[in-house]
Coordinates of C-alpha atoms and ligand atoms in Angstrom, one line a residue:
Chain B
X22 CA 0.0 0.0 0.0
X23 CA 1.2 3.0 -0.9
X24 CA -1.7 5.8 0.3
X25 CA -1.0 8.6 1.4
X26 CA -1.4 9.5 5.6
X27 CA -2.0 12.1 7.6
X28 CA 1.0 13.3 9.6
X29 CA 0.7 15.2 13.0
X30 CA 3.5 17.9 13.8
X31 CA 3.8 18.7 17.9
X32 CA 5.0 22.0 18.7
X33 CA 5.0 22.2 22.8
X34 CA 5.9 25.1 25.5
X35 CA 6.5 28.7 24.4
X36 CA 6.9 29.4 20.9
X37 CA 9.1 32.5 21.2
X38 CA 11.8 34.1 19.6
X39 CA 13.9 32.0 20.5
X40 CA 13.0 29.1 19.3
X41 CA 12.0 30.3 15.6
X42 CA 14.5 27.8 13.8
X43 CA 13.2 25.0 15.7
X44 CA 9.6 25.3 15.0
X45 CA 11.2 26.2 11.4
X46 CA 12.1 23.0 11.0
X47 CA 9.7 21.5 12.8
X48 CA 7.0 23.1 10.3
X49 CA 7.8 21.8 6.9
X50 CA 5.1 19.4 4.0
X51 CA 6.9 17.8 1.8
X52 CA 3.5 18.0 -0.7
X53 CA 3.4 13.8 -0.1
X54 CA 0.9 14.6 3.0
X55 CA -2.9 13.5 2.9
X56 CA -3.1 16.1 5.1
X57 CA -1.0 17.8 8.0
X58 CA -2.6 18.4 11.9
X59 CA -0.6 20.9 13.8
X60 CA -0.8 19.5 17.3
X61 CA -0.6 22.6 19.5
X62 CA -2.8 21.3 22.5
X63 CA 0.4 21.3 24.8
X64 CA 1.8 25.3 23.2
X65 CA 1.4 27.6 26.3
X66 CA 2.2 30.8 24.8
X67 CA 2.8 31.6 21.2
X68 CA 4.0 35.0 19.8
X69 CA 4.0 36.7 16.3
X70 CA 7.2 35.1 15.2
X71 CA 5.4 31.3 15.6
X72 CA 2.3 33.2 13.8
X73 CA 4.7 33.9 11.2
X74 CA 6.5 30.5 10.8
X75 CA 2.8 28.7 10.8
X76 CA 1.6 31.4 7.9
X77 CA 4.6 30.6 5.7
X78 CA 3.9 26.9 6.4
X79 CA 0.3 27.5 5.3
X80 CA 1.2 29.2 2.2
X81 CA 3.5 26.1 1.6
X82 CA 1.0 23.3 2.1
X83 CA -2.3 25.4 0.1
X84 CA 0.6 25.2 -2.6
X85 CA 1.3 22.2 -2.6
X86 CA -2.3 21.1 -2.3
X87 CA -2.0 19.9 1.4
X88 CA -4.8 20.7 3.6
X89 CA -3.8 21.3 7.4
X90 CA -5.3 21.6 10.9
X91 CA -4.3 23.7 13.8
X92 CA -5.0 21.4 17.2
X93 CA -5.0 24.0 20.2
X94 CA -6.8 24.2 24.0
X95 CA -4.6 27.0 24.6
X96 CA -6.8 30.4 24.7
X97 CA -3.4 32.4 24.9
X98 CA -2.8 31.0 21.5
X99 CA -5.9 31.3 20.0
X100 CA -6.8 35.2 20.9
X101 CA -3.4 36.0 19.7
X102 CA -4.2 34.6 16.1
X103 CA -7.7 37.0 16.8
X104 CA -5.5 39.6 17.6
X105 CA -3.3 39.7 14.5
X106 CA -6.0 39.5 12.5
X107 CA -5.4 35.9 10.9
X108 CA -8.9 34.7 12.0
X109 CA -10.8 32.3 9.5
X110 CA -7.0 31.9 7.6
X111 CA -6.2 28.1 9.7
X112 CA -8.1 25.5 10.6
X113 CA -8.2 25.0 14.3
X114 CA -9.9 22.6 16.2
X115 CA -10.3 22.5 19.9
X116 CA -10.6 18.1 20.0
X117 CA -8.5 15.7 18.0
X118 CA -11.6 14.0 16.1
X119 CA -13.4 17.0 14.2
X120 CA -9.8 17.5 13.1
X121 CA -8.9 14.8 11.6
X122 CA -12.5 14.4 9.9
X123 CA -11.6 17.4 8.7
X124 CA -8.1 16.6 7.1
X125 CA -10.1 13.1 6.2
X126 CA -12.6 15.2 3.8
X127 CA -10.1 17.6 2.6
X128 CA -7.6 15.7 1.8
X129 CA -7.6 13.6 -1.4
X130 CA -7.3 10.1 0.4
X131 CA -7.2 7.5 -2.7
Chain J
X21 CA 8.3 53.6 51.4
X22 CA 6.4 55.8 49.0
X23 CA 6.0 54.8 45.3
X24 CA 3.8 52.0 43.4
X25 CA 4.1 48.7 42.3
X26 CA 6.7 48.7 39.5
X27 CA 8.9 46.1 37.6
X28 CA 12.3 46.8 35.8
X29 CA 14.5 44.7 33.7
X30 CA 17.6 45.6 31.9
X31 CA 18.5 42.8 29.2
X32 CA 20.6 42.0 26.4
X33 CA 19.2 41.8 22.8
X34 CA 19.1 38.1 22.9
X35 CA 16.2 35.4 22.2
X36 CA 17.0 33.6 25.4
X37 CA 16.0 36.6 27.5
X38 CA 12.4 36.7 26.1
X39 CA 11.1 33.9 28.3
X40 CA 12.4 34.7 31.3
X41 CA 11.6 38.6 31.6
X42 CA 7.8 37.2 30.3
X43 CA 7.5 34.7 33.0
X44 CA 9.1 37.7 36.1
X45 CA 6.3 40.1 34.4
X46 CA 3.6 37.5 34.7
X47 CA 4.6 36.9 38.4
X48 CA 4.6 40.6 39.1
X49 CA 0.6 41.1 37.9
X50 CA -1.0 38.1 39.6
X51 CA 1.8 39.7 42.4
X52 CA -0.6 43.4 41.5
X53 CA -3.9 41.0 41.3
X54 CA -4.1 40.9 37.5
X55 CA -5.0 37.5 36.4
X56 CA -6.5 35.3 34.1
X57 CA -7.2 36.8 30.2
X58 CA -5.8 39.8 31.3
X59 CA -2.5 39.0 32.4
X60 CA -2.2 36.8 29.1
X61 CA -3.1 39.9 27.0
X62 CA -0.7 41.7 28.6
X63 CA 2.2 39.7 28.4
X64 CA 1.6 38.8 24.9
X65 CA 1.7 42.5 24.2
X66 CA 4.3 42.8 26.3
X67 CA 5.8 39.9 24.0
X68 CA 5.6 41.7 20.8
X69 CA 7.3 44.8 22.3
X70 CA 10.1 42.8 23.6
X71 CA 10.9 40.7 20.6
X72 CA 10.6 43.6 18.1
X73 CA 13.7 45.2 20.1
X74 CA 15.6 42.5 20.4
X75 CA 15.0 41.4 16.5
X76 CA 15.2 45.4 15.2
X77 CA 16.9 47.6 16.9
X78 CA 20.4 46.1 16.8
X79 CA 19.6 44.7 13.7
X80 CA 22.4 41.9 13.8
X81 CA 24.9 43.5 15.5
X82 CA 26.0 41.5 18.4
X83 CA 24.3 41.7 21.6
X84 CA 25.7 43.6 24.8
X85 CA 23.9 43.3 28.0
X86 CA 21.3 46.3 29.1
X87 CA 20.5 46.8 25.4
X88 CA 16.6 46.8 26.4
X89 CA 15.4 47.7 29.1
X90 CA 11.2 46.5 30.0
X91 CA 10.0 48.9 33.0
X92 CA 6.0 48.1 34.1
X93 CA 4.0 50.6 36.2
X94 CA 0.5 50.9 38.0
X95 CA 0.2 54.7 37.7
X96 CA -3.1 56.0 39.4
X97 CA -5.9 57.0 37.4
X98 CA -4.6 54.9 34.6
X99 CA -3.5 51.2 34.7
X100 CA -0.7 49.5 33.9
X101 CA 2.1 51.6 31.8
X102 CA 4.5 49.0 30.0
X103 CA 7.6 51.0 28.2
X104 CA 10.0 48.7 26.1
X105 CA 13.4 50.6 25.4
X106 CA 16.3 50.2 23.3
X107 CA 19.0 52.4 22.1
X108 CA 18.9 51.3 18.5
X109 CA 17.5 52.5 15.4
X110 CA 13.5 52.1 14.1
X111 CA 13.4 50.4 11.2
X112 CA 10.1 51.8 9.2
X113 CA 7.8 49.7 7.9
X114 CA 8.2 48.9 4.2
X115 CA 5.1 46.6 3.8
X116 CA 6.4 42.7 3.8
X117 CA 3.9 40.1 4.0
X118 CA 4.0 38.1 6.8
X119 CA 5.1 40.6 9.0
X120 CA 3.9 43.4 10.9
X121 CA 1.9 41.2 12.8
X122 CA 3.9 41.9 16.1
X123 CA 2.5 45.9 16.6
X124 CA -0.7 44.9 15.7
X125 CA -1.1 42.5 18.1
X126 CA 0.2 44.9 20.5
X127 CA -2.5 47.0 19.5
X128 CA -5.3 44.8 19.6
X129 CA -4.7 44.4 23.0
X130 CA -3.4 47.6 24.6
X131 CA -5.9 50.7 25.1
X132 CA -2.9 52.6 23.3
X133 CA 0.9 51.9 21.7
X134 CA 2.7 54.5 21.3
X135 CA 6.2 55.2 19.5
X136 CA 8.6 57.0 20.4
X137 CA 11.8 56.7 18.5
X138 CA 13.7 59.9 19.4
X139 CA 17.2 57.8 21.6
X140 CA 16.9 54.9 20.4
X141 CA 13.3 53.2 20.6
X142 CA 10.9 53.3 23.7
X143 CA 7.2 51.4 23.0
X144 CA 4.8 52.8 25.7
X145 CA 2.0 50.7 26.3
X146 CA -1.2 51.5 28.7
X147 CA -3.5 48.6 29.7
X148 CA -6.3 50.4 31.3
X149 CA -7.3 47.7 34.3
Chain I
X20 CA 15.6 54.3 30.0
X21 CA 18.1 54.4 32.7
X22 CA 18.7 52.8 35.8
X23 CA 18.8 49.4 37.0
X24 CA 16.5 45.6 37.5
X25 CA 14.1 46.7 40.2
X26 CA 11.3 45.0 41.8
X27 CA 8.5 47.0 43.6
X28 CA 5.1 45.5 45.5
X29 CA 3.3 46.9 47.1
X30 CA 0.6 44.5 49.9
X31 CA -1.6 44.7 52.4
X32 CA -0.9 43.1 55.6
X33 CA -2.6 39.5 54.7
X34 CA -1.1 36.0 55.3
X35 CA -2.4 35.6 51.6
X36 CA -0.1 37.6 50.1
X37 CA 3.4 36.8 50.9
X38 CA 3.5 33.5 48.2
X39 CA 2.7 35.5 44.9
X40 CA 5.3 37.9 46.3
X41 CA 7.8 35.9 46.7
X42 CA 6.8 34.5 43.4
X43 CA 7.3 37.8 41.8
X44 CA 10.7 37.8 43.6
X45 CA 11.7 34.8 42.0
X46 CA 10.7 35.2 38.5
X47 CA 12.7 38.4 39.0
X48 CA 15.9 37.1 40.4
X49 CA 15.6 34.3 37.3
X50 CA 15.3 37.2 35.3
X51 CA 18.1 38.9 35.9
X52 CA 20.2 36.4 36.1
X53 CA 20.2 34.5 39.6
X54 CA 19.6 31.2 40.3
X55 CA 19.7 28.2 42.1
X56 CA 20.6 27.9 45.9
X57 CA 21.2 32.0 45.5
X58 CA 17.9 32.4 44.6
X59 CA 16.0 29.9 47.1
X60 CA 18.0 31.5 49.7
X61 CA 17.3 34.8 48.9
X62 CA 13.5 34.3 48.5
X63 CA 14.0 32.4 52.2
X64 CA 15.2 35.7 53.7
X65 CA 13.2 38.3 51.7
X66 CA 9.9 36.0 53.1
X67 CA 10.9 36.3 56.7
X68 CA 11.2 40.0 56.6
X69 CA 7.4 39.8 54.7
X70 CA 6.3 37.3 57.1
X71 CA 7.4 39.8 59.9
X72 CA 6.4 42.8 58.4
X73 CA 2.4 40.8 57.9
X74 CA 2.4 39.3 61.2
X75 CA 3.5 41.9 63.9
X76 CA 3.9 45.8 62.1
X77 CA -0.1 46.1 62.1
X78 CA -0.1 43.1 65.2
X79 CA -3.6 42.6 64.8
X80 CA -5.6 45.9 62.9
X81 CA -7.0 45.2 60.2
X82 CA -5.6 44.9 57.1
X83 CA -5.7 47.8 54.4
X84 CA -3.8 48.0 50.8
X85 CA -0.3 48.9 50.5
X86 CA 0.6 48.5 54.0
X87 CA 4.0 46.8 53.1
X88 CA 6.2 47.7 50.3
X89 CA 8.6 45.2 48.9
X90 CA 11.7 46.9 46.7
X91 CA 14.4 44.7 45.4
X92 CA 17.2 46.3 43.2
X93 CA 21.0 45.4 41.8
X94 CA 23.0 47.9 42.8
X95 CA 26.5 48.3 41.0
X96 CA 29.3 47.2 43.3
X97 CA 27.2 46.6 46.1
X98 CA 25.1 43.7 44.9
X99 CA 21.4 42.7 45.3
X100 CA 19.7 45.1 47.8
X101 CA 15.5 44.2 49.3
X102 CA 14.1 46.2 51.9
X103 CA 11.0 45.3 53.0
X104 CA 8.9 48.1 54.8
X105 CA 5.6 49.0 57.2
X106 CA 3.8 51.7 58.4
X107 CA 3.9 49.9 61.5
X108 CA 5.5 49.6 64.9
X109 CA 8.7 47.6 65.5
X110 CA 8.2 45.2 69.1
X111 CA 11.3 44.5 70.8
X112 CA 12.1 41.4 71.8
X113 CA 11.2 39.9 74.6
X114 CA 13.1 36.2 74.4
X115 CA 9.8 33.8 73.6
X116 CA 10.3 30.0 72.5
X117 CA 10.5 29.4 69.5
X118 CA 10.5 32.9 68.4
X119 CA 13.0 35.1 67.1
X120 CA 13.5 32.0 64.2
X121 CA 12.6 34.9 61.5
X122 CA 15.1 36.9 61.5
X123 CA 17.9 34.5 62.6
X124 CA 17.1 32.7 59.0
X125 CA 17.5 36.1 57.4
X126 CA 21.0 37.4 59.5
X127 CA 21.9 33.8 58.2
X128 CA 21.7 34.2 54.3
X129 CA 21.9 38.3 54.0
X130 CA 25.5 39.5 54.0
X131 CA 23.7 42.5 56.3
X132 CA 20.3 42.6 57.8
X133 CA 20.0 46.5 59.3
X134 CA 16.8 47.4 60.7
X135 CA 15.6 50.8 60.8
X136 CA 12.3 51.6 62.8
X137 CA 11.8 55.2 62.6
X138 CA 8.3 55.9 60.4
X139 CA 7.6 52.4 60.4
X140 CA 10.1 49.7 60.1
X141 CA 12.4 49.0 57.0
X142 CA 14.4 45.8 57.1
X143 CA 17.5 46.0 54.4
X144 CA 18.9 43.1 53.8
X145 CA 21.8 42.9 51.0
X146 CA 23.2 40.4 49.3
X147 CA 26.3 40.4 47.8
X148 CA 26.2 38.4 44.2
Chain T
X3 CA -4.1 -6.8 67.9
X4 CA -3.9 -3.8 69.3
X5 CA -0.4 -2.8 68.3
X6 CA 0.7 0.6 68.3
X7 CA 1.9 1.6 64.6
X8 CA 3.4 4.2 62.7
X9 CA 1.7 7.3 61.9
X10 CA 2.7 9.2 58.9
X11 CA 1.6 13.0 58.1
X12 CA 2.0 14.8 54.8
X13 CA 2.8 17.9 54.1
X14 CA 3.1 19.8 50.9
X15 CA 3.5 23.0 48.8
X16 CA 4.5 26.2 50.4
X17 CA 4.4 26.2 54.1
X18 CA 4.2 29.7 55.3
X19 CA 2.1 31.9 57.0
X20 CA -0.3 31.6 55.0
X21 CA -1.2 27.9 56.0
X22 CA -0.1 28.4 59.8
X23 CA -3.2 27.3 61.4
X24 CA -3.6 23.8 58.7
X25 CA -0.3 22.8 59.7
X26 CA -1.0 23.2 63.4
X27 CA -4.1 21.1 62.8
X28 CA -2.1 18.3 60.5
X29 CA 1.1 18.4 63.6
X30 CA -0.7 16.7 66.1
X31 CA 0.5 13.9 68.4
X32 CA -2.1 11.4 70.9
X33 CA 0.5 9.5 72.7
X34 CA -0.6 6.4 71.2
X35 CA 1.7 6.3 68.1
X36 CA 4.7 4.0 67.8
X37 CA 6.1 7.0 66.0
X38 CA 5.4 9.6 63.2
X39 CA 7.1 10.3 60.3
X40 CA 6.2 13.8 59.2
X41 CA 6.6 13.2 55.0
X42 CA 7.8 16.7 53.8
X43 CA 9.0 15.2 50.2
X44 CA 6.4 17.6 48.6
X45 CA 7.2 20.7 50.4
X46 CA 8.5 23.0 48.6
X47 CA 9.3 25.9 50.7
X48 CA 9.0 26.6 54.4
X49 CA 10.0 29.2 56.5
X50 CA 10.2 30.2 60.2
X51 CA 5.9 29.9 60.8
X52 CA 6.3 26.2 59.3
X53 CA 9.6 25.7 61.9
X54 CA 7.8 27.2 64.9
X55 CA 5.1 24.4 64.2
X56 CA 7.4 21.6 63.2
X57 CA 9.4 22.9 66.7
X58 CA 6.1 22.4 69.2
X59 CA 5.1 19.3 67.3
X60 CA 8.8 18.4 68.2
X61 CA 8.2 19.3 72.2
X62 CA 4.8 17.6 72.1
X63 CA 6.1 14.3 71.1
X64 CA 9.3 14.0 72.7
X65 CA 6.8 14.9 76.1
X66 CA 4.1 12.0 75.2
X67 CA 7.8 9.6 74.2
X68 CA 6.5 9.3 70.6
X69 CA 9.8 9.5 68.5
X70 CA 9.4 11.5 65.1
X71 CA 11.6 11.7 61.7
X72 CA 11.4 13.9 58.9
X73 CA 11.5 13.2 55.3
X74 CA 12.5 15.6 52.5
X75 CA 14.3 15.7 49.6
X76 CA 13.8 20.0 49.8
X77 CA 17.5 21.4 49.9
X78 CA 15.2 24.9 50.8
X79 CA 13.9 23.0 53.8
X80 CA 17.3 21.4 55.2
X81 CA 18.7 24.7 54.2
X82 CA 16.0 26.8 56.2
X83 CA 16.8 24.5 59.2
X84 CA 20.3 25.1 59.4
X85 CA 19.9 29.1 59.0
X86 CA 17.2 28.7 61.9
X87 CA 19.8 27.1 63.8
X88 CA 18.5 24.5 64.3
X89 CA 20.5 21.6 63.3
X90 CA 20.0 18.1 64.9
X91 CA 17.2 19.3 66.6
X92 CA 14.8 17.1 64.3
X93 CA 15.5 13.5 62.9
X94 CA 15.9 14.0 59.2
X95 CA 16.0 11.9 56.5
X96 CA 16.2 11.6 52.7
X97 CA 14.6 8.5 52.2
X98 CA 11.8 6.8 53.6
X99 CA 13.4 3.5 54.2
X100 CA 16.0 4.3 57.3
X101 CA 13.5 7.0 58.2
X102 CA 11.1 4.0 59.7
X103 CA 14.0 2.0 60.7
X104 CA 15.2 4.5 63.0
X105 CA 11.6 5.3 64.3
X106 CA 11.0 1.1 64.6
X107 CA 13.7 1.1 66.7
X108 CA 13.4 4.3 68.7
X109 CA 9.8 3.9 69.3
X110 CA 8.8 0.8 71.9
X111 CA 6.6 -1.4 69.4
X112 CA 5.0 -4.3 71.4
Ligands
ADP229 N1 12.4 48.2 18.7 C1 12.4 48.3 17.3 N2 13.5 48.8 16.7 C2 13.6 48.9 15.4 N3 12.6 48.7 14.6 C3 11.4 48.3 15.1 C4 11.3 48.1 16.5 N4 10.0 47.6 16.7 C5 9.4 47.6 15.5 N5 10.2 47.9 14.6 C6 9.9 48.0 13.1 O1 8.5 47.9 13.0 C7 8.2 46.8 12.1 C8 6.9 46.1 12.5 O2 7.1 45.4 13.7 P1 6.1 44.3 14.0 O3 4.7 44.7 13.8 O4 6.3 43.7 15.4 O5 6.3 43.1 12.9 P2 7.6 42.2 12.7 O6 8.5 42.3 13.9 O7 7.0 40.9 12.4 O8 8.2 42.9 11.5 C9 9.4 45.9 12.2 O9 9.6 45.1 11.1 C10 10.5 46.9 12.3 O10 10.9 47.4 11.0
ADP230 N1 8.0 44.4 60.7 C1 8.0 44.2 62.1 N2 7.2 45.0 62.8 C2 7.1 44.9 64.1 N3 7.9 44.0 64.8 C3 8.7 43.2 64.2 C4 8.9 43.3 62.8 N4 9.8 42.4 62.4 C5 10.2 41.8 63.5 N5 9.6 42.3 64.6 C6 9.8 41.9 66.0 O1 11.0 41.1 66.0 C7 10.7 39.9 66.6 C8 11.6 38.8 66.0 O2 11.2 38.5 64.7 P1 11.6 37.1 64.1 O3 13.0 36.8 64.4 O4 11.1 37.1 62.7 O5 10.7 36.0 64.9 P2 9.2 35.8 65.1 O6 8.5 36.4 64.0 O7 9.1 34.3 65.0 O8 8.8 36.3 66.4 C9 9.2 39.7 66.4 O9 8.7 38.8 67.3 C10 8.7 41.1 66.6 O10 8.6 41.4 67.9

């Protein structure tokens, strides 16, 4: 079998400054992906430089045709992506299930 | 013994300091009794203020220490006053997508950001309470 | 921006609020840059002096805001300096058991504990770093 | 049976001034126990309001001739102890294990 899966990505703690390579890295589709879920749930604190890494990695993964969910309990994280003014641009999903339906019905599973 | 409730920190224009300056002013307002949404607002603006001088206003020179300097009031009558200082240089604006997000978070959340950028860079923010 | 790290609370006299305090203290020391045994001992001494200040300045009144001020600072040369003050009134001594613990603990981790009781009673203690 | 056993009390947290009057209630002593260990692992700061307690616990039981050890693994807590001056005042132990050894053989089991 060769279908294609859905991958999680878990980002953890404060995303900062100081950690922008990391979560970098960390963010990356390789356009292979039935679909990506961002798995934030355990992100305490994220700041406009983490908003910034997860926009480019959007941009990558609508080009590449790789649809991708935001996982977060965190209202700190949340009201920040209000607060920029990115609201309705991810996906985010407070529980694991309605996510990956989500990714499920969005992605093109064979 | 006269004076108000107020939190100062010199630091160096490096990541690492972020976190650490965040968590002392998050212990100094539940210290004041600011808590919950509140407190989160104010240290993400905070945040933003913080990062911008240690990403801008040295603008990859290397970092000495007491670059920046974060200084956190209750003033009477008005709230909390957060000023974030630097002796570097403003960088204005030219329009680049994906950025710019950092002052308008700042924005969303404080009841006013100001800039000035005569001697270096101070942000003053006031989070009515 | 001049000046130096500085810490300032201001409490009422409430057994409540001497653990956010010395929360704030901490999350300050970490922030500038002291850690460790330093720090625990530091926030040991600096919550004696609060402990005192809460428990005998206002010895049994009731409690109103901004009775005790905290105000931790570096000071060049010198080192880390905390006085902790009241509007209160200092009680002597008189030898009890058990008592008198307080401010052993302190005289045991400060490099100087001075105590000044005129307008109230301001405990310095410094610590040299 | 009626054997006399082994009491153990736990404390935890922050033990200051705050919490004077629970920790008065928790450091109580009947006379009938073999011995108490007073389990301080979770304590993570105490200061003189805590000692004073620990101190007329202390008196209580050595009057009623029911031994007591304390446990902690807090370097704040030994540390506050020596600063109080009062070293080898209490019984004081790191681990659990010679902590009831020495209160099985200093207290007079049947
Ligand atoms: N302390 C500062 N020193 C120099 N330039 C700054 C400073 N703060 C902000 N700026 C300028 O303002 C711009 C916008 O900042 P911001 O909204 O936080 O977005 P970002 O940091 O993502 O660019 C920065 O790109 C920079 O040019
Ligand atoms: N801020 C203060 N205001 C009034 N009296 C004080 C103050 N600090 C200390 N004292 C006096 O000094 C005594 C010794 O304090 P301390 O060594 O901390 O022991 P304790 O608090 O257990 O009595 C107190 O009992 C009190 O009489």
């Amino acid at each position: 079998m060769t279908s294609r899966s859905i991958e999680v990505i878990h980002l953890a703690g404060e995303l900062d400054i100081a950690r922008r390579s990391e979560i970098s890295a960390a963010l990356q589709v390789n356009g292979s992906e039935a679909g990506i879920l961002v798995d934030c749930c355990k992100v305490t604190y994220a700041d406009s430089t983490a908003l910034a890494e997860l926009l480019r990695f959007r941009n990558d993964a609508k080009n590449r045709q790789v649809p991708i969910a935001v996982l977060t309990g965190s209202t700190q994280f949340v009201r920040v992506i209000q607060y920029a003014g990115l609201n309705g641009v991810f996906e985010i999903f407070e529980h694991r299930a309605p996510a990956l339906t989500y990714l499920s019905n969005a992605g093109k599973l064979p | 013994m006269t004076g108000r409730s107020e939190l100062r920190i010199k630091l160096a224009a490096n990541a690492q300091e972020a976190q650490p300056v965040r968590h002392a002013l998050g212990a100094f307002l539940s210290a004041i009794g600011i808590e919950g949404v509140r407190r989160e607002d104010i240290l993400t603006a905070a945040g933003e203020a913080l990062v911008n001088a240690i990403e801008h206003a040295y603008d990859g020179r290397p970092a000495d220490t007491d670059e920046i300097e974060i200084f956190a009031r209750q003033e009477d009558g008005t709230g909390l006053v957060i000023d974030v200082s630097d002796r570097g240089r403003f960088i204005e604006l030219a329009e680049r997508p994906g950025r710019g997000l950092g002052l308008r978070i700042a924005r969303a959340i404080a009841q006013t950001v100001s800039i000035d950028t005569e001697n270096g860079t101070t942000v003053r923010m006031i989070f009515t309470t």
